[in-house]
Amino acid sequence: MIAVKYKEMLGAKSVIRELSEYASARGREIGYENVFDYSLGNPSVPAPEKFKEAVMRLLTECDPMTVHGYSPSLGIPSVKEKIAESLNKRFGMNYTASHIFMTAGAAGAIAHAVRCVTVPGDEVLAFAPFFPEYHPYIDLSGARLRVVPADTDGFQINFDRLEEMLTGKVAALLVNTPNNPSGVVYTRETLERLAELLRRKTRELGHRIYLISDEPYREILFRGAEAVYVSSLYEHTISCYSYSKSLSVPGERIGYLAVNPACEEAETIVSMCGQISRGIGHNCPSSLMQLAVAEVVCETADLSVYETNRDLLYEALTSLGFSCVKPGGTFYIFPKALEEDAVRFCRRAMAYDLILVPGDSFGCPGYFRMAYCMGTEKVERSIPVLRRFVEREYGKRQGGV
Amino acid sequence: MIAVKYKEMLGAKSVIRELSEYASARGREIGYENVFDYSLGNPSVPAPEKFKEAVMRLLTECDPMTVHGYSPSLGIPSVKEKIAESLNKRFGMNYTASHIFMTAGAAGAIAHAVRCVTVPGDEVLAFAPFFPEYHPYIDLSGARLRVVPADTDGFQINFDRLEEMLTGKVAALLVNTPNNPSGVVYTRETLERLAELLRRKTRELGHRIYLISDEPYREILFRGAEAVYVSSLYEHTISCYSYSKSLSVPGERIGYLAVNPACEEAETIVSMCGQISRGIGHNCPSSLMQLAVAEVVCETADLSVYETNRDLLYEALTSLGFSCVKPGGTFYIFPKALEEDAVRFCRRAMAYDLILVPGDSFGCPGYFRMAYCMGTEKVERSIPVLRRFVEREYGKRQGGV
């Protein structure tokens, strides 16, 4: 009587988790400071002081019955109003509270969005390289994830393959920019071309194609990268946001989903999200956390360390002969491995206490991901180790590092 | 392309919510203090001071990277250890952290438990009167809720009807004691008889029948009622707990699911819950809230007002001629209406600004629910109004109130 579909999932191991567990075990052995753990995408800077102050103020100055009371099933209206206002100001949108649904991070937002705009059997397309948790979000909804192969030249969109795969079965596309794992930011040109294609295909296929935009790294954008708000280019966009990375509060499970007001079904989709939540017994994120993020809606943690680390690593990797697209945001970089089998490449790196994640998990074999959310000092110390690894294992002797 | 199953749910209005909205609107008109709103089961006492202190301490004294960091997917181990320890001490169990999964309140726990122990098409039995949200928790999992008619003599279990309905299709039973809406606590005799029946049926039907025990009111138990821990009587029990009522923090969405260690599948069920959460993108309650409840695992808010209110209302209602089972816990009472159609009865009460909920929503027509989570002063003021309503509408003139 045990539900087979969930029991069977227990067998499948997450490569990232296995690597991270290995790194922890190795850390206990030789000291964690000696393990260069580039496996996990965990923010490495504290939440901003203003966030802490906001929580303390709510606890000491406000009625506990309000602060800890039930949230309305679609989220606290005053919180949603502040979020709408901030998005409108920054991105020239015209959201109101009725276009926003509060979620358990971007994860909850994507899982809800997929359930709203698909029926079982529908296809959702994502672009390699992609965050592997898209599989459970989509597969357990009854829809089917299909992966458009990567554009390995620049990790933008492989439009030829996309157009082939955009059949009548496709209900939605899932994009993620700035991207995990590549760190790449989609250009305005890419996003405009995508919007144009979706409009044309909507006409040709006779049904609306939704764009689900996964944006947990929206605020981690480096100099020179243009902040294009996906929804501003395509009306049938559901934006999925998380405060996990921008405020460094991943354990608080707080984010939202925002449906473009120009989408005819916008308010219906938000209301449907409330019904989906009822079914899983979720009923909104913590009221305290909703009220707290509304107080710091324009703040972020000090995210500058990620750009410093990107600069160091990009310089080191290219000097060592790696082929690598320069990240425009996030805290990831996604170089090409020095042998065809990236799993083997990453295994060889483990002997040097370098924990790298093979691109296979992200639908892009032959590459590997480094999550550089750590102190800059550690990144600096890892570079000679990386060089030793490359020189000894692959005989490369580029200078400059 | 919009998912019909969720869209269709938008049409169905919740009677409780409609009544509560009416009460709010009426309150704006005549002053909220003049509306006797017995509709909503919202805690009316603040969270204990020690809970606030625990949150403040976590914020000021602990590393924000830990306090706001990712929770492991099955919950924070130290939190689960403290919960296990407390349950073991209070109820003579032998839980460890591996039997516990942290959830978004009892709602999240039930929704996960149902998904673990059913496959689509299975039946889950609940007992009238029952909390109407059981419908989405069960129906949206693909299983089917079937309701065993009430034992209206004492709101214990109607064993004759249960036995008829306990066919091979039944995967699980859902019990709720202390009960919403009746306020009744199942006796040890009832629970022992239930356990015996389930063991016999398991043998006869050749498959295990799980008992899902919904326990958000476990700590709101009045003098004279025996605290029987359901799981201590039946090994295949999944206990679903919430801190919403005991700590008065319903908006924090924090609770847990605990599987009896004697259940062979206990640890598998807990691991499966992690997979179910992945699918809906939930990934555990707030880390801060997990850590906070662990600090006050033996505390409750000052719950005494609920017993005071119970005494006042039970006395008043019986004096007015209502037939009514005396609640042993919760903050609900469930008298028989003074006419057959409880919907009509409750509508007539609205003219007196008495907001009562017809039992039809709880699978028990002819009765009505009063949620007496409010200041005692208001309950006192409502009694003459209740008397006026009864006398004018139904011509009853019992004394004593």
Short mmCIF file of C-alpha atoms in Angstrom, two decimals, chain A residues 1-4 6-7 9-10 12 14 17 41-47 51-52 55-56 59-60 63-65 67-71 73 104-105 107-109 111-112 115-119 122 132-133 136-138 140-141 168-171 207-208 210 244-245 248-253 265 268-269 271-272 275-289, chain B residues 1-4 6-7 9-10 12 14 17 41-47 51-52 55-56 59-60 63-65 67-71 73 104-105 107-109 111-112 115-119 122 132-133 136-138 140-141 168-171 207-208 210 244-245 248-253 265 268-269 271-272 275-289:
data_model
loop_
_atom_site.label_atom_id
_atom_site.label_comp_id
_atom_site.label_asym_id
_atom_site.label_seq_id
_atom_site.Cartn_x
_atom_site.Cartn_y
_atom_site.Cartn_z
CA MET A 1 0.00 0.00 0.00
CA ILE A 2 3.07 2.21 0.18
CA ALA A 3 3.01 4.60 -2.78
CA VAL A 4 5.42 3.10 -5.29
CA TYR A 6 7.64 7.99 -4.14
CA LYS A 7 9.32 4.85 -2.82
CA MET A 9 12.53 7.82 -5.95
CA LEU A 10 14.44 6.82 -2.83
CA ALA A 12 17.92 7.57 -7.14
CA SER A 14 21.59 12.94 -6.06
CA ARG A 17 24.31 15.54 -2.45
CA GLY A 41 24.90 26.33 -4.10
CA ASN A 42 24.52 27.59 -0.54
CA PRO A 43 24.75 31.38 -0.01
CA SER A 44 27.97 32.22 1.85
CA VAL A 45 27.16 35.70 3.12
CA PRO A 46 24.91 36.51 6.06
CA ALA A 47 21.42 37.99 5.74
CA PHE A 51 16.43 41.88 7.71
CA LYS A 52 17.32 40.88 11.27
CA VAL A 55 12.22 40.49 12.28
CA MET A 56 13.14 41.83 15.75
CA LEU A 59 8.49 40.45 17.31
CA THR A 60 8.81 43.28 19.81
CA ASP A 63 0.72 42.19 17.95
CA PRO A 64 1.84 38.52 18.10
CA MET A 65 -1.65 37.51 16.95
CA VAL A 67 2.69 38.45 13.30
CA HIS A 68 2.12 34.72 13.90
CA GLY A 69 -1.50 34.60 12.71
CA TYR A 70 -2.89 32.75 9.70
CA SER A 71 -1.97 34.25 6.35
CA SER A 73 -4.50 31.58 1.48
CA ALA A 104 8.04 28.44 -0.44
CA GLY A 105 10.84 29.96 -2.53
CA ALA A 107 10.86 25.86 -5.87
CA GLY A 108 7.31 26.22 -4.57
CA ALA A 109 6.58 28.84 -7.22
CA ALA A 111 5.85 23.57 -8.75
CA HIS A 112 2.65 25.63 -8.46
CA ARG A 115 0.40 22.56 -11.95
CA CYS A 116 -1.59 25.63 -13.04
CA VAL A 117 -0.74 25.60 -16.72
CA THR A 118 -0.41 21.91 -17.57
CA VAL A 119 -2.61 18.86 -17.49
CA ASP A 122 1.61 17.87 -21.28
CA PRO A 132 18.08 18.98 -11.78
CA GLU A 133 15.26 19.64 -9.28
CA PRO A 136 10.58 16.40 -9.44
CA TYR A 137 8.78 19.75 -9.77
CA ILE A 138 7.51 18.75 -13.20
CA LEU A 140 5.41 14.69 -9.99
CA SER A 141 2.83 17.11 -11.36
CA GLY A 168 1.44 20.74 -29.88
CA LYS A 169 2.17 18.80 -26.70
CA VAL A 170 4.11 21.66 -25.16
CA ALA A 171 2.20 23.68 -22.56
CA HIS A 207 -2.96 27.22 -27.84
CA ARG A 208 -1.18 29.51 -25.45
CA TYR A 210 3.31 29.81 -20.95
CA SER A 244 16.96 32.58 -0.60
CA LYS A 245 19.91 33.99 -2.48
CA SER A 248 20.73 34.80 2.13
CA VAL A 249 17.80 33.12 3.88
CA PRO A 250 17.42 29.80 1.99
CA GLY A 251 16.07 27.98 5.04
CA GLU A 252 13.18 30.40 5.43
CA ARG A 253 11.50 29.11 2.26
CA GLU A 265 -5.76 34.22 -16.91
CA THR A 268 -7.31 32.89 -12.13
CA ILE A 269 -3.82 31.39 -11.98
CA SER A 271 -6.42 31.80 -7.23
CA MET A 272 -5.68 28.31 -8.55
CA GLN A 275 -6.22 25.47 -4.37
CA ILE A 276 -3.01 23.62 -5.22
CA SER A 277 -1.59 24.63 -1.83
CA ARG A 278 -4.69 23.34 -0.06
CA GLY A 279 -4.11 19.96 -1.66
CA ILE A 280 -0.61 19.63 -0.27
CA GLY A 281 -1.54 21.22 3.06
CA HIS A 282 0.94 24.00 2.53
CA ASN A 283 -1.10 27.18 2.97
CA CYS A 284 1.51 29.92 2.49
CA PRO A 285 4.98 30.63 3.85
CA SER A 286 5.52 31.73 7.47
CA SER A 287 3.57 34.91 8.25
CA LEU A 288 6.56 36.33 10.13
CA MET A 289 8.77 35.79 7.09
CA MET B 1 -4.23 24.62 -21.04
CA ILE B 2 -5.21 25.82 -17.58
CA ALA B 3 -5.50 22.81 -15.27
CA VAL B 4 -9.21 22.14 -15.04
CA TYR B 6 -7.79 23.29 -9.85
CA LYS B 7 -9.84 25.81 -11.82
CA MET B 9 -12.27 24.18 -7.32
CA LEU B 10 -12.51 27.96 -7.52
CA ALA B 12 -16.81 25.89 -4.60
CA SER B 14 -16.25 27.56 1.74
CA ARG B 17 -15.05 31.49 4.96
CA GLY B 41 -10.99 28.36 14.60
CA ASN B 42 -8.28 30.96 15.08
CA PRO B 43 -6.32 30.83 18.37
CA SER B 44 -7.23 33.81 20.54
CA VAL B 45 -4.30 33.86 22.96
CA PRO B 46 -0.81 35.11 22.18
CA ALA B 47 2.22 32.84 21.69
CA PHE B 51 8.66 31.37 22.22
CA LYS B 52 9.37 35.01 21.46
CA VAL B 55 13.28 33.45 18.39
CA MET B 56 15.07 36.59 19.65
CA LEU B 59 18.47 35.90 15.92
CA THR B 60 20.91 37.67 18.24
CA ASP B 63 25.13 32.32 13.34
CA PRO B 64 22.63 33.68 10.77
CA MET B 65 24.00 31.17 8.24
CA VAL B 67 19.54 30.03 11.67
CA HIS B 68 18.42 30.96 8.13
CA GLY B 69 20.32 28.19 6.29
CA TYR B 70 18.84 25.29 4.32
CA SER B 71 17.18 22.61 6.43
CA SER B 73 15.18 17.72 3.39
CA ALA B 104 3.80 22.79 7.35
CA GLY B 105 1.51 22.13 10.32
CA ALA B 107 -2.23 20.05 7.20
CA GLY B 108 1.12 19.35 5.56
CA ALA B 109 1.55 16.24 7.68
CA ALA B 111 -1.30 15.57 2.99
CA HIS B 112 2.11 13.87 3.06
CA ARG B 115 0.41 10.37 -0.34
CA CYS B 116 2.77 7.89 1.38
CA VAL B 117 0.26 5.17 2.19
CA THR B 118 -2.20 5.32 -0.68
CA VAL B 119 -2.11 4.87 -4.43
CA ASP B 122 -7.53 3.89 -2.68
CA PRO B 132 -13.72 19.85 5.69
CA GLU B 133 -10.13 20.47 4.53
CA PRO B 136 -8.51 18.65 -0.62
CA TYR B 137 -5.75 16.85 1.34
CA ILE B 138 -7.12 13.50 0.21
CA LEU B 140 -5.99 15.98 -4.66
CA SER B 141 -3.67 13.08 -3.79
CA GLY B 168 -10.38 -4.05 0.61
CA LYS B 169 -10.25 -0.61 -1.02
CA VAL B 170 -9.41 1.12 2.26
CA ALA B 171 -5.74 2.02 2.70
CA HIS B 207 -3.08 -5.67 3.63
CA ARG B 208 -1.97 -3.19 6.24
CA TYR B 210 -2.69 2.78 8.33
CA SER B 244 -0.53 26.26 15.48
CA LYS B 245 -2.88 25.86 18.41
CA SER B 248 -0.71 30.03 19.02
CA VAL B 249 1.43 30.41 15.89
CA PRO B 250 -0.89 29.22 13.07
CA GLY B 251 0.74 31.49 10.50
CA GLU B 252 4.16 29.95 11.04
CA ARG B 253 3.09 26.68 9.40
CA GLU B 265 7.93 0.97 6.98
CA THR B 268 10.82 4.52 4.54
CA ILE B 269 7.70 6.63 5.04
CA SER B 271 12.16 9.34 3.53
CA MET B 272 9.26 9.22 1.09
CA GLN B 275 10.39 13.05 -2.06
CA ILE B 276 6.79 14.24 -1.89
CA SER B 277 8.02 17.62 -0.66
CA ARG B 278 10.48 17.85 -3.56
CA GLY B 279 7.59 17.41 -5.96
CA ILE B 280 5.67 20.38 -4.60
CA GLY B 281 8.84 22.43 -4.08
CA HIS B 282 8.16 22.71 -0.38
CA ASN B 283 11.37 21.47 1.24
CA CYS B 284 10.64 21.85 4.96
CA PRO B 285 9.23 24.57 7.19
CA SER B 286 11.25 27.70 8.02
CA SER B 287 14.60 26.82 9.64
CA LEU B 288 14.15 29.62 12.17
CA MET B 289 10.75 28.22 13.18
#
